[in-house]
Coordinates of C-alpha atoms in Angstrom, one line a residue:
Y138 CA 0.0 0.0 0.0
Q139 CA 2.6 2.5 1.1
A140 CA 4.9 1.6 -1.8
K141 CA 2.1 2.0 -4.3
I142 CA 1.2 5.4 -2.9
K143 CA 4.9 6.5 -3.0
K144 CA 5.1 5.3 -6.6
Y145 CA 1.9 7.1 -7.6
E146 CA 3.1 10.3 -5.9
T147 CA 6.4 10.1 -7.8
E148 CA 4.7 9.5 -11.1
A149 CA 1.8 12.0 -10.6
A150 CA 3.4 14.8 -12.6
T151 CA 4.3 12.6 -15.5
V152 CA 0.9 10.8 -16.1
T153 CA -2.4 12.1 -17.4
D154 CA -5.2 13.5 -15.1
A155 CA -7.3 10.5 -16.0
V156 CA -4.6 8.1 -14.7
N157 CA -4.2 10.2 -11.6
D158 CA -7.9 10.1 -11.0
E159 CA -8.0 6.4 -11.5
R160 CA -5.1 5.9 -9.1
S161 CA -6.7 8.2 -6.5
K162 CA -9.9 6.0 -6.7
E163 CA -7.7 2.9 -6.3
V164 CA -6.0 4.3 -3.2
Q165 CA -9.3 5.3 -1.7
E166 CA -10.7 1.8 -2.3
M167 CA -7.6 0.3 -0.7
Q168 CA -7.9 2.6 2.3
K169 CA -11.6 1.6 2.7
R170 CA -10.6 -2.1 2.5
I171 CA -8.0 -1.6 5.2
V172 CA -10.4 0.3 7.5
D173 CA -13.1 -2.4 6.9
Y174 CA -10.6 -5.2 7.7
R175 CA -9.4 -3.4 10.8
D176 CA -13.0 -2.8 12.0
N177 CA -14.0 -6.4 11.4
A178 CA -10.9 -7.7 13.2
Q179 CA -11.7 -5.5 16.1
K180 CA -15.3 -6.7 16.3
E181 CA -14.1 -10.3 16.1
L182 CA -11.6 -9.7 18.9
Q183 CA -14.2 -8.1 21.1
K184 CA -16.6 -11.1 20.5
K185 CA -13.8 -13.6 21.3
D186 CA -13.0 -11.7 24.4
A187 CA -16.6 -11.7 25.5
D188 CA -16.9 -15.4 24.7
L189 CA -13.8 -16.2 26.8
M190 CA -14.8 -13.9 29.7
K191 CA -18.4 -15.2 30.0
P192 CA -17.7 -18.4 31.8
L193 CA -15.3 -16.7 34.2
M194 CA -17.8 -13.9 34.9
E195 CA -20.5 -16.5 35.6
K196 CA -18.2 -18.4 38.0
I197 CA -17.4 -15.1 39.8
K198 CA -21.0 -14.1 40.0
A199 CA -22.0 -17.6 41.4
S200 CA -19.2 -17.3 44.0
I201 CA -20.3 -13.8 45.0
E202 CA -23.9 -15.1 45.5
K203 CA -22.6 -18.1 47.5
V204 CA -20.4 -16.0 49.8
G205 CA -23.0 -13.3 50.1
K206 CA -25.7 -15.8 51.1
A207 CA -23.4 -17.5 53.5
K208 CA -22.7 -14.2 55.3
G209 CA -26.4 -13.4 55.4
Y210 CA -26.3 -10.4 52.9
Q211 CA -29.4 -9.5 51.0
Y212 CA -27.4 -7.2 48.7
V213 CA -23.9 -7.2 47.4
F214 CA -22.7 -4.1 45.5
N215 CA -19.7 -3.6 43.2
A216 CA -17.5 -1.2 45.2
A217 CA -16.1 0.3 42.0
E218 CA -19.5 1.8 41.2
L219 CA -20.3 3.2 44.6
L220 CA -19.6 6.8 45.6
L221 CA -19.2 5.8 49.2
A222 CA -18.3 2.3 50.2
D223 CA -17.8 2.1 54.0
G224 CA -18.9 -1.4 54.9
P225 CA -17.7 -5.0 54.9
S226 CA -16.1 -6.3 51.8
I227 CA -16.5 -10.0 50.7
T228 CA -13.7 -9.7 48.1
A229 CA -11.2 -11.8 50.1
D230 CA -13.9 -14.5 50.8
V231 CA -14.8 -14.6 47.1
K232 CA -11.2 -14.9 46.1
K233 CA -10.7 -17.7 48.6
D234 CA -13.9 -19.5 47.3
L235 CA -12.5 -19.2 43.7
G236 CA -9.2 -20.6 44.8
F237 CA -7.1 -17.5 44.6

């Protein structure tokens, strides 16, 4: 891609406007294919990441529910989403339950 652009830029002054227009369209099409490929790869990567994380997140959620019930909690909040978290934490117990 880069080599082709460099070649086209070098030859731009010596070829006709029609050739330059055609080359410009070709470069734009190549750029679009590159962007589309990158976007599709990113989507596939995000899907794969979600697919791999799902079983782990389900296991963590089940452990949180188990530990929370064992401690008699009716609610367990994610401390990262709270503005003020000044209470007991079950993180250590959940990690122990998960084997960490």
